[in-house]
Short mmCIF file of C-alpha atoms and ligand atoms in Angstrom, two decimals:
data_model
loop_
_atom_site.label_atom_id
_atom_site.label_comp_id
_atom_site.label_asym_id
_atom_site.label_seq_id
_atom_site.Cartn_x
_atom_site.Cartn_y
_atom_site.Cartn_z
CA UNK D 8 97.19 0.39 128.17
CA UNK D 9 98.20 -2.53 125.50
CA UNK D 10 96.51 -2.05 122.34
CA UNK D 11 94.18 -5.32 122.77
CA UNK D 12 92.56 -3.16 125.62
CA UNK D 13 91.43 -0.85 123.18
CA UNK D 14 90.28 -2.57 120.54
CA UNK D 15 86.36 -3.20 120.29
CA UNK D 16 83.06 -2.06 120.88
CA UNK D 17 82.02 -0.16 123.90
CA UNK D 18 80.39 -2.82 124.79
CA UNK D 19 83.29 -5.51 124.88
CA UNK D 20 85.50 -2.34 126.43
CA UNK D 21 85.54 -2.83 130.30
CA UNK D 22 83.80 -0.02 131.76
CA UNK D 23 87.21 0.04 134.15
CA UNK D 24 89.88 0.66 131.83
CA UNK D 25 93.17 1.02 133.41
CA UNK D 26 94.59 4.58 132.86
CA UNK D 27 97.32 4.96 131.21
CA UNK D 28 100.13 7.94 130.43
CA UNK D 29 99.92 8.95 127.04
CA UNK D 30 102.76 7.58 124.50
CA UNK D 31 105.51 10.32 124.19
CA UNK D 32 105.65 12.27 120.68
CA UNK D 33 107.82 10.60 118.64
CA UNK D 34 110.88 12.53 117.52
CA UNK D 35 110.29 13.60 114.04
CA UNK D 36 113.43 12.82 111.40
CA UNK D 37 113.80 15.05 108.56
CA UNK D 38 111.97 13.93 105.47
CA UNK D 39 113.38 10.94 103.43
CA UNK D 40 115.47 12.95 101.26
CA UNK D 41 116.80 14.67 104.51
CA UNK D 42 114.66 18.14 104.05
CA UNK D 43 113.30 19.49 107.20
CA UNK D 44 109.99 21.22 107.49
CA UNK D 45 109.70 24.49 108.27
CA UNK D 46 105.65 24.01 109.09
CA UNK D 47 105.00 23.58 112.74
CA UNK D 48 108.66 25.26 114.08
CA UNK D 49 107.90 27.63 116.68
CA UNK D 50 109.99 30.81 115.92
CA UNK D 51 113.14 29.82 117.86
CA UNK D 52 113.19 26.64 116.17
CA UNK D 53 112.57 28.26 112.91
CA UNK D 54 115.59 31.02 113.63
CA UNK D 55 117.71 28.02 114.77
CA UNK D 56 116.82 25.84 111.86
CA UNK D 57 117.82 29.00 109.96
CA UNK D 58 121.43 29.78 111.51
CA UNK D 59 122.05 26.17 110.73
CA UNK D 60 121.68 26.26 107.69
CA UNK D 61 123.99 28.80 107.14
CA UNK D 62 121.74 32.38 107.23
CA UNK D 63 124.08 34.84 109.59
CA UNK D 64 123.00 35.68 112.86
CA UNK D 65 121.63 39.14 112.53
CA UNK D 66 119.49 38.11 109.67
CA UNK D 67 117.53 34.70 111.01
CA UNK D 68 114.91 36.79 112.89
CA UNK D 69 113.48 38.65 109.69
CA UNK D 70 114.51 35.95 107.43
CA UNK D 71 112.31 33.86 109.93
CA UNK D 72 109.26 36.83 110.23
CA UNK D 73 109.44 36.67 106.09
CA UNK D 74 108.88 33.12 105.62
CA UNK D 75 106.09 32.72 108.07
CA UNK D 76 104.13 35.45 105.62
CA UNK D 77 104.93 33.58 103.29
CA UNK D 78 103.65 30.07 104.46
CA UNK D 79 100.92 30.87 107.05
CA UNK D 80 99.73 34.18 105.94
CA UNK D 81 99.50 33.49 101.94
CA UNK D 82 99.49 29.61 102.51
CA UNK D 83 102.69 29.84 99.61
CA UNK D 84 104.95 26.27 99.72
CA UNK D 85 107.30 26.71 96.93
CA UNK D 86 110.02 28.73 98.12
CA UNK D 87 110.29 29.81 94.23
CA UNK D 88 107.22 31.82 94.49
CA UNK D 89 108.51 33.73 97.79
CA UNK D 90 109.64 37.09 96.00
CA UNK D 91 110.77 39.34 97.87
CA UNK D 92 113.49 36.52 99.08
CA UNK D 93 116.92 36.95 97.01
CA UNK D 94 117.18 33.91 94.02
CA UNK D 95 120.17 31.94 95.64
CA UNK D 96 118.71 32.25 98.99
CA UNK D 97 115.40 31.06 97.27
CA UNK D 98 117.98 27.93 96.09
CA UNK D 99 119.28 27.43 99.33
CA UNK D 100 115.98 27.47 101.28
CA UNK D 101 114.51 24.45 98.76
CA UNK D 102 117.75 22.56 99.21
CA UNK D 103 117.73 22.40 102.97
CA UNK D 104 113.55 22.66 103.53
CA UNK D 105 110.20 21.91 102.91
CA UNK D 106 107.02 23.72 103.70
CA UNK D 107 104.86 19.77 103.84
CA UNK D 108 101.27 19.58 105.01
CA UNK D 109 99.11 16.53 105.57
CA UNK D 110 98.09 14.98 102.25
CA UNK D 111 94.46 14.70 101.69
CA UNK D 112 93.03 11.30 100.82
CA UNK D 113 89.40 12.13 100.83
CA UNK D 114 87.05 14.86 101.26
CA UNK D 115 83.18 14.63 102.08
CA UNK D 116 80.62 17.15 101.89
CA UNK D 117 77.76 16.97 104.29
CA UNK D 118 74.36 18.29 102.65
CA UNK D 119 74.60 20.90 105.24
CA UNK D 120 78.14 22.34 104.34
CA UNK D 121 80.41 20.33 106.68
CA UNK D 122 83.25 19.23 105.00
CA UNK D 123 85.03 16.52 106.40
CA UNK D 124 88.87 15.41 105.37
CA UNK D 125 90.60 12.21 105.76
CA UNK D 126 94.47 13.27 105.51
CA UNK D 127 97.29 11.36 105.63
CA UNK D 128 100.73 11.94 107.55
CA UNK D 129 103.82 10.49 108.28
CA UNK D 130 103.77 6.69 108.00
CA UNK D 131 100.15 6.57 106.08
CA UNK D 132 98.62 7.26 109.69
CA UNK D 133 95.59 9.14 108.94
CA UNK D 134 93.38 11.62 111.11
CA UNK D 135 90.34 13.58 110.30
CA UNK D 136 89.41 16.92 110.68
CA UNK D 137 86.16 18.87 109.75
CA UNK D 138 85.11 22.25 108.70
CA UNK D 139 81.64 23.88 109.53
CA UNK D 140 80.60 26.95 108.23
CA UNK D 141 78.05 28.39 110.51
CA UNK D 142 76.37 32.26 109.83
CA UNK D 143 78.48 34.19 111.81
CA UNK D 144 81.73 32.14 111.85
CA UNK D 145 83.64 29.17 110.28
CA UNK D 146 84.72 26.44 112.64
CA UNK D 147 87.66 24.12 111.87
CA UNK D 148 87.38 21.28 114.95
CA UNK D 149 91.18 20.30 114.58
CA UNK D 150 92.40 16.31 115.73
CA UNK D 151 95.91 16.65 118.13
CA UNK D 152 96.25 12.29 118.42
CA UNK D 153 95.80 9.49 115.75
CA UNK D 154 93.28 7.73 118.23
CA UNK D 155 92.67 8.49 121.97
CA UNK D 156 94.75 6.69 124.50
CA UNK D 157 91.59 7.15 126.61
CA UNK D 158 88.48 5.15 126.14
CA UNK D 159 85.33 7.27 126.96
CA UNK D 160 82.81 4.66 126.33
CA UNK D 161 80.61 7.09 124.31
CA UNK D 162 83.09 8.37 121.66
CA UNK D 163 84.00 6.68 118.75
CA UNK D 164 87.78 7.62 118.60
CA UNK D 165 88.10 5.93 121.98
CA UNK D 166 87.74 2.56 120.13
CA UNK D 167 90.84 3.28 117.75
CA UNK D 168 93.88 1.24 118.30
CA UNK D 169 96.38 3.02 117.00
CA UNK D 170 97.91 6.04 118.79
CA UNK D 171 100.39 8.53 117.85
CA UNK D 172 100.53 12.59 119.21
CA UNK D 173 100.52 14.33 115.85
CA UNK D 174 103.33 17.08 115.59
CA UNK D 175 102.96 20.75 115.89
CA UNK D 176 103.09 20.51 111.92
CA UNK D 177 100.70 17.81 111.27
CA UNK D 178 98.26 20.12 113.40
CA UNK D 179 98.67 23.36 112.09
CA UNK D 180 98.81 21.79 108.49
CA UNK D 181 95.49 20.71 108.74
CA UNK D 182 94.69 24.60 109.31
CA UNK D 183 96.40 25.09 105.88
CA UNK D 184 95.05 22.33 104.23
CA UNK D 185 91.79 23.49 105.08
CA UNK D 186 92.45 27.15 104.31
CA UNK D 187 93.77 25.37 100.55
CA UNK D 188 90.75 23.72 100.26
CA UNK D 189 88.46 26.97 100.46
CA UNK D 190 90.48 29.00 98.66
CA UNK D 191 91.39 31.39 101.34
CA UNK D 192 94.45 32.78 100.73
CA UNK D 193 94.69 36.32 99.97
CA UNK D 194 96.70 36.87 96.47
CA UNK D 195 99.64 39.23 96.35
CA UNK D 196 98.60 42.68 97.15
CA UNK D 197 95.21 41.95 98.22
CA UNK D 198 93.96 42.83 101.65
CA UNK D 199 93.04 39.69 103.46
CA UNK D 200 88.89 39.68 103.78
CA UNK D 201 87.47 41.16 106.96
CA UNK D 202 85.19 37.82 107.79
CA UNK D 203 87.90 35.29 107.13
CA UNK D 204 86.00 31.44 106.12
CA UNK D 205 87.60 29.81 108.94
CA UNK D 206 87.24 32.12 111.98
CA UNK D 207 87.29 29.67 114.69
CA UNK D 208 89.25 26.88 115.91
CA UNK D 209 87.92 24.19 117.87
CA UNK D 210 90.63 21.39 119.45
CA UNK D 211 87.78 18.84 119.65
CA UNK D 212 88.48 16.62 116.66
CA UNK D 213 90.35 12.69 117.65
CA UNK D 214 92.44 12.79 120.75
CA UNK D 215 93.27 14.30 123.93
CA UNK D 216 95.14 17.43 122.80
CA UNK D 217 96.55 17.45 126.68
CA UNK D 218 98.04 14.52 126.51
CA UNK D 219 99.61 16.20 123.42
CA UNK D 220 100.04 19.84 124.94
CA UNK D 221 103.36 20.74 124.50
CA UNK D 222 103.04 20.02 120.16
CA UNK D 223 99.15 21.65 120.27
CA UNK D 224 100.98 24.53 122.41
CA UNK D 225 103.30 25.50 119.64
CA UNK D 226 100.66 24.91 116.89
CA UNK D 227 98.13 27.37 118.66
CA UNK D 228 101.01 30.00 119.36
CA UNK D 229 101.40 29.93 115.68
CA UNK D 230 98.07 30.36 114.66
CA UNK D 231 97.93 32.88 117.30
CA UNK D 232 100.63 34.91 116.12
CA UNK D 233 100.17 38.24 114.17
CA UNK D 234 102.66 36.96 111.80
CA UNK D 235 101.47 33.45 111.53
CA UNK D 236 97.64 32.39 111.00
CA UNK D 237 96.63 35.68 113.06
CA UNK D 238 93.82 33.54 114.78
CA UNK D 239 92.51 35.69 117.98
CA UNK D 240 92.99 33.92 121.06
CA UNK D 241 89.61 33.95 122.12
CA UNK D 242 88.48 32.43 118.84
CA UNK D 243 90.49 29.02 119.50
CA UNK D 244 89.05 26.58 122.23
CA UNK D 245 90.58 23.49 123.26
CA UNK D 246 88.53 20.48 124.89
CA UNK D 247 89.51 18.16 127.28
CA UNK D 248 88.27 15.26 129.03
CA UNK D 249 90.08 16.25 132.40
CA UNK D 250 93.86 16.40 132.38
CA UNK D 251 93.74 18.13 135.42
CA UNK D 252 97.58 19.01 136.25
CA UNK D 253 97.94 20.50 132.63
CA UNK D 254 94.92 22.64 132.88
CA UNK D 255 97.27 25.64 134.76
CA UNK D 256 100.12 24.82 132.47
CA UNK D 257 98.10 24.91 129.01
CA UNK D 258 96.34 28.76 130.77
CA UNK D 259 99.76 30.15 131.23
CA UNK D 260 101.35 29.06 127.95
CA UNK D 261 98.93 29.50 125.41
CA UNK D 262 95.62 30.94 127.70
CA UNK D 263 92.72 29.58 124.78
CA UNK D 264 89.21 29.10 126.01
CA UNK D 265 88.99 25.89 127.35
CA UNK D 266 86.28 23.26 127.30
CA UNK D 267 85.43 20.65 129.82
CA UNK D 268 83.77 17.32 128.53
CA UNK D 269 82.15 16.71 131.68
CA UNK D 270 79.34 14.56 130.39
CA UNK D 271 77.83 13.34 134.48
CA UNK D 272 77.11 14.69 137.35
CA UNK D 273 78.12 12.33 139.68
CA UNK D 274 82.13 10.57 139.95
CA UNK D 275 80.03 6.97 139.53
CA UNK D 276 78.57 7.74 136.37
CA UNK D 277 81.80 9.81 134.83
CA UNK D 278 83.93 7.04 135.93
CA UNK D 279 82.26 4.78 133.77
CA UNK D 280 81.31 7.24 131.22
CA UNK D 281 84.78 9.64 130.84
CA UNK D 282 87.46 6.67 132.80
CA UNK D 283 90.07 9.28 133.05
CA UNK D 284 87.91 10.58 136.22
CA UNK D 285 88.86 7.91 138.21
CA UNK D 286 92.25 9.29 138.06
CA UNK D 287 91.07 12.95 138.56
CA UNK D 288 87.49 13.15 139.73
CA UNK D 289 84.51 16.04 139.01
CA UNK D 290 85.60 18.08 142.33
CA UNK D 291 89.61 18.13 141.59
CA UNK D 292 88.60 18.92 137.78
CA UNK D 293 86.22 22.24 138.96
CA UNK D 294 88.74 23.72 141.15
CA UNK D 295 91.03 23.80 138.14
CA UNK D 296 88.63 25.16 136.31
CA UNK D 297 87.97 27.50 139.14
CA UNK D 298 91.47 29.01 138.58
CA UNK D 299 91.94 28.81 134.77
CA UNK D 300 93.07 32.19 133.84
CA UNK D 301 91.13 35.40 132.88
CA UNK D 302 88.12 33.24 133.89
CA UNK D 303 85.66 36.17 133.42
CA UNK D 304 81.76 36.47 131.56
CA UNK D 305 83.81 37.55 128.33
CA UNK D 306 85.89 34.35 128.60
CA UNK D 307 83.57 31.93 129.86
CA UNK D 308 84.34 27.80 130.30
CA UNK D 309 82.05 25.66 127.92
CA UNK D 310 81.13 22.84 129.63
CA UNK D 311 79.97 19.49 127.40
CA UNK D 312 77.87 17.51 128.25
CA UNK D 313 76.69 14.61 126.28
CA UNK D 314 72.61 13.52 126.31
CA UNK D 315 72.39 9.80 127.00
CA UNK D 316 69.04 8.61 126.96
CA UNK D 317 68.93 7.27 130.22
CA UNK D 318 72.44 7.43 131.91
CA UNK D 319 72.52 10.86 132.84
CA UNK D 320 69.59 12.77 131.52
CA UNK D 321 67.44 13.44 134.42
CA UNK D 322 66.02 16.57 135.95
CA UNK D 323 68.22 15.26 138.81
CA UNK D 324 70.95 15.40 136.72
CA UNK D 325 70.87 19.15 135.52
CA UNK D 326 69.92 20.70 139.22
CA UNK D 327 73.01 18.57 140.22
CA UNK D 328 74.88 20.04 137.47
CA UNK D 329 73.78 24.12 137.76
CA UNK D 330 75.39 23.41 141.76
CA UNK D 331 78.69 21.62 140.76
CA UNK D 332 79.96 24.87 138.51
CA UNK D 333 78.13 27.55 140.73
CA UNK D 334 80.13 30.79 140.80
CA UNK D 335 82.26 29.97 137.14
CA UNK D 336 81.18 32.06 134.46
CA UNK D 337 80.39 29.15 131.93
CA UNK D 338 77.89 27.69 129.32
CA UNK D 339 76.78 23.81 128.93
CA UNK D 340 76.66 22.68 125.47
CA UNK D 341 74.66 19.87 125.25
CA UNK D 342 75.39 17.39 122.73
CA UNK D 343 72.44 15.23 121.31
CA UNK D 344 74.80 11.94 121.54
CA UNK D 345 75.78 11.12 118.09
CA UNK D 346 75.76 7.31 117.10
CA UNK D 347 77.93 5.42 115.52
CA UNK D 348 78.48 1.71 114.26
CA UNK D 349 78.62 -0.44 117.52
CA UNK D 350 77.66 2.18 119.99
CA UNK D 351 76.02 0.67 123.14
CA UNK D 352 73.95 4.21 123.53
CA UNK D 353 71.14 6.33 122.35
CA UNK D 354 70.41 9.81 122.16
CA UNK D 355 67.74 11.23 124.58
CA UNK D 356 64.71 12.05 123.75
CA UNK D 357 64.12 15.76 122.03
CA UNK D 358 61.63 16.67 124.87
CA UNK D 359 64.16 15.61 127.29
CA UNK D 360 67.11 17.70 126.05
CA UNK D 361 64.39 20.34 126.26
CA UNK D 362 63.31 20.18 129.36
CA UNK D 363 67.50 19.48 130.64
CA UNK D 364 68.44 22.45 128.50
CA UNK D 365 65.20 24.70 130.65
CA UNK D 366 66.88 23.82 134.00
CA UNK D 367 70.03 24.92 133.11
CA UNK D 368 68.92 28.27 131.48
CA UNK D 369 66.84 28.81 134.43
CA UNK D 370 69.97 29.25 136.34
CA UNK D 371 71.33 31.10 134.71
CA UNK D 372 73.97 29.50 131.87
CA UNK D 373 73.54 29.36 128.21
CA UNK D 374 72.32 26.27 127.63
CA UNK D 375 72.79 26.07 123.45
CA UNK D 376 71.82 22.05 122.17
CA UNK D 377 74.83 21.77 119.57
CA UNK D 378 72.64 21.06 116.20
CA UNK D 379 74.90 17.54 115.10
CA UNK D 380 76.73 18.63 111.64
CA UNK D 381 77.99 16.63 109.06
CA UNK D 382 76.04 13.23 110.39
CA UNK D 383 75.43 12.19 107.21
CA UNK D 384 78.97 12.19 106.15
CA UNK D 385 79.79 10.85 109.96
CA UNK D 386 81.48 14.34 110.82
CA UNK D 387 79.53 14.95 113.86
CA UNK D 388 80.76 14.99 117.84
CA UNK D 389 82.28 11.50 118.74
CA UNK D 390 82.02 10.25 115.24
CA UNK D 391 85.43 10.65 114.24
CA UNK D 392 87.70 7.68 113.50
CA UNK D 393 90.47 6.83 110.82
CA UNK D 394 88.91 4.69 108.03
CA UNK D 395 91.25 2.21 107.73
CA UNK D 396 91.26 0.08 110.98
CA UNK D 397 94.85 -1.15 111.29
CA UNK D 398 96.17 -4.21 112.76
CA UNK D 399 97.13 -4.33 116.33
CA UNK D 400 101.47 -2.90 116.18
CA UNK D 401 104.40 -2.23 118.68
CA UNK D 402 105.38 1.53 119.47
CA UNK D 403 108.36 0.96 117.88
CA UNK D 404 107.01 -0.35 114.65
CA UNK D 405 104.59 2.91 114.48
CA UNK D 406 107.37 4.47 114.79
CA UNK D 407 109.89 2.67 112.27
CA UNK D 408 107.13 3.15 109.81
CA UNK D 409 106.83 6.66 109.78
CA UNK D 410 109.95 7.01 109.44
CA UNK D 411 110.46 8.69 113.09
CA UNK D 412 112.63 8.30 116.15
N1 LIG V 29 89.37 14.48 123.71
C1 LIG V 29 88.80 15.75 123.90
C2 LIG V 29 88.38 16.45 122.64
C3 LIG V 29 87.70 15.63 121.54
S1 LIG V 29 86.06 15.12 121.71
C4 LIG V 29 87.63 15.65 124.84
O1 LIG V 29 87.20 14.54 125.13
O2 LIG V 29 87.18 16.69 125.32
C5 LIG V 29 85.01 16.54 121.45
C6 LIG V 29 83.69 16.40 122.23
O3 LIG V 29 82.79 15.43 121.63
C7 LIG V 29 83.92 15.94 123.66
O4 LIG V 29 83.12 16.66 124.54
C8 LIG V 29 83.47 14.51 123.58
O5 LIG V 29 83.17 14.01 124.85
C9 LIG V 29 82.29 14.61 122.66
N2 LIG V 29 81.87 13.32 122.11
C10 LIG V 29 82.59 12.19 121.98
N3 LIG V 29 81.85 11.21 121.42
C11 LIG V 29 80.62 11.72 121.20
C12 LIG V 29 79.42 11.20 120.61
N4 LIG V 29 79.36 9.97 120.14
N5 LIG V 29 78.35 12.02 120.54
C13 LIG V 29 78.43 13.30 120.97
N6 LIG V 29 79.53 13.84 121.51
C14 LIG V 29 80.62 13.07 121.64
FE1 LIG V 30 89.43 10.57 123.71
FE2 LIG V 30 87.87 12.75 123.93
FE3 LIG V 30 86.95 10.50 122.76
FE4 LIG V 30 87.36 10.57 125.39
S1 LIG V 30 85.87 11.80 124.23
S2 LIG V 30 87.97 8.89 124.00
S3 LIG V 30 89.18 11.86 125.54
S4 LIG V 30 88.62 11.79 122.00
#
């Protein structure tokens, strides 16, 4: 899709946008001054990384296990402060690495807790990504693309131009930005807290994080992993619009809780409202949802469904829906649409949500209405989009300018 195509309101959008496969992740270089970052390597690249730079063989493994304490499990990025490393090797590390993490250019607090940051990466691209701090749990909802190469006419990161897959470190940095940002790193020789701030990860923030899957992979395995962020599998969800053939692949590589934006009820309406089902309609999209893995009560498929006051709303509408996922252990969030500047929709009426929400219970799902957060600070479902609007650019000067491939 050229960039003109995605420029605009939803309204000036056409409603049949072609579909198009997502830009390939641009080969990160090493830093400017030639340091590489060791943020974002999954452990074989880390251990490789490692033996090139000189650590023997037999060593790279724990050297490897140390450093990842060190970074993702006391958030530390000054190899000076990593003591129980050997001075020279301390020397050696800083001369050849960096531990890097998005920058972050500004940070709003919603009255209701939400923080929202705008961070910066490679090139001055920005992203967003938002923290909510519920009762029970902390939610960081996590951004995988600068921009959506897709163009649901609802969301507001579907009208960004400018596209870029983030890299496994620009996705698990904004886990440790956000972890810097609340203070939540245990000191040395304290016990990390039993309820940890941010408990939950949510892959719902701008992009299609399966159009990204092999970067978001290796950023989930290391938040995953008892020696990285020590996230529990079940407490990290990732939300797509429908990328059906990497439904199976993203179940047996990293096996998260998955979330299905399914927003209609019918393949007329989701082709106009989610385009990507015109590639991969509602039936081919249940049956891999059918066989996601460990699909069981305990792991249970959310399914998302936007209100739109008038587009898909009706009683008709949820009876429709309750048949479509019969026999999957699942519960429909329904999102009160959240509005934005140029939106050509409304939210539906409170008593209409209600009375959507009573269908669907009746049948037996959870039916929870996801309270917005953050809408004063523009935090909220759909709402997300890089401040700075850029002018329409080539792949390759995206590229040139951050300095990649
Ligand atoms: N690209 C992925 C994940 C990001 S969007 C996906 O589409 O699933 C996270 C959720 O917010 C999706 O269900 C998306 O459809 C929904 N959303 C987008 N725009 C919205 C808006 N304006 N109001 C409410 N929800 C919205
Ligand atoms: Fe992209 Fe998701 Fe927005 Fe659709 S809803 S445009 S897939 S971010």
């Amino acid at each position: 899709m050229d960039a003109e195509k995605m420029s605009g309101t939803a309204s000036e959008r056409p409603a049949a946008t072609a579909i198009q496969p997502d830009f390939a992740t641009l080969p990160r270089r090493v830093a400017a001054d030639g340091r590489a970052n060791l943020v974002g390597l999954t452990r074989e690249r880390l251990e490789q990384a490692l033996a090139d730079a000189g650590v023997p063989a037999r060593q790279t493994r724990m050297r490897a296990g140390q450093l990842w304490q060190w970074i993702y499990q006391r958030g530390v990025s000054d190899f000076d402060a990593m003591t129980n490393l050997g001075k020279g090797f301390r020397a050696d590390l800083a001369a050849a690495f960096t531990v890097a993490r998005p920058e972050i250019v500004t940070r709003q607090i919603s009255r209701d807790g939400t923080r929202k940051y705008l961070l910066r990466i490679a090139g001055g691209h920005e992203v967003e990504a938002v923290y909510i701090p519920e009762e029970d749990r902390g939610t960081l909802c996590v951004s995988s693309q600068v921009g959506c190469t897709l163009t649901c006419t609802f969301c507001h990161t579907g009208t960004q131009k400018l596209v870029r897959n983030l890299t496994a470190a620009e996705i698990v940095g904004q886990i440790l930005v956000a972890r810097d940002d609340l203070g939540e790193w245990p000191k040395a020789g304290e016990r990390p807290p039993e309820r940890r701030l941010i408990s939950n990860i949510v892959l719902m923030g701008m992009g299609e994080p399966l159009y990204n899957a092999d970067n978001v992979r290796d950023a989930m395995l290391i938040a995953m992993d008892g020696e990285g962020l020590s996230l529990s599998r079940r407490r990290i969800t990732l939300s797509t619009s429908g990328v059906v053939p990497e439904i199976p692949r993203w179940g047996a590589e990293a096996g998260t809780l998955l979330a299905i934006s399914l927003h209609a009820t019918t393949n007329d309406v989701r082709d106009v409202l989610v385009p990507i089902n015109k590639k991969w309609p509602i039936e081919e999209l249940l049956a891999a949802c059918r066989a996601y893995p460990r699909l069981s009560n305990a792991e249970r498929i959310t399914f998302e469904y936007v209100m739109l006051k008038g587009v898909n709303d009706t009683d008709a509408d949820a009876k429709r829906l309750v048949k479509l996922i019969a026999g999957i252990p699942a519960k429909i969030n329904l999102i009160p649409f959240n509005p934005w500047p140029g939106a050509t929709y409304e939210r539906s009426d409170w008593d209409r949500i209600e009375a959507f929400a009573e269908i669907v219970n009746r049948a037996g799902y959870a039916s929870p209405v996801r309270t917005p957060r953050g809408e004063d600070i523009l935090a909220a479902c759909g709402q997300l989009k890089s401040a700075t609007e850029r002018a329409r650019k080539s792949r390759a000067a995206i590229a040139a300018e951050a300095g990649l491939g």
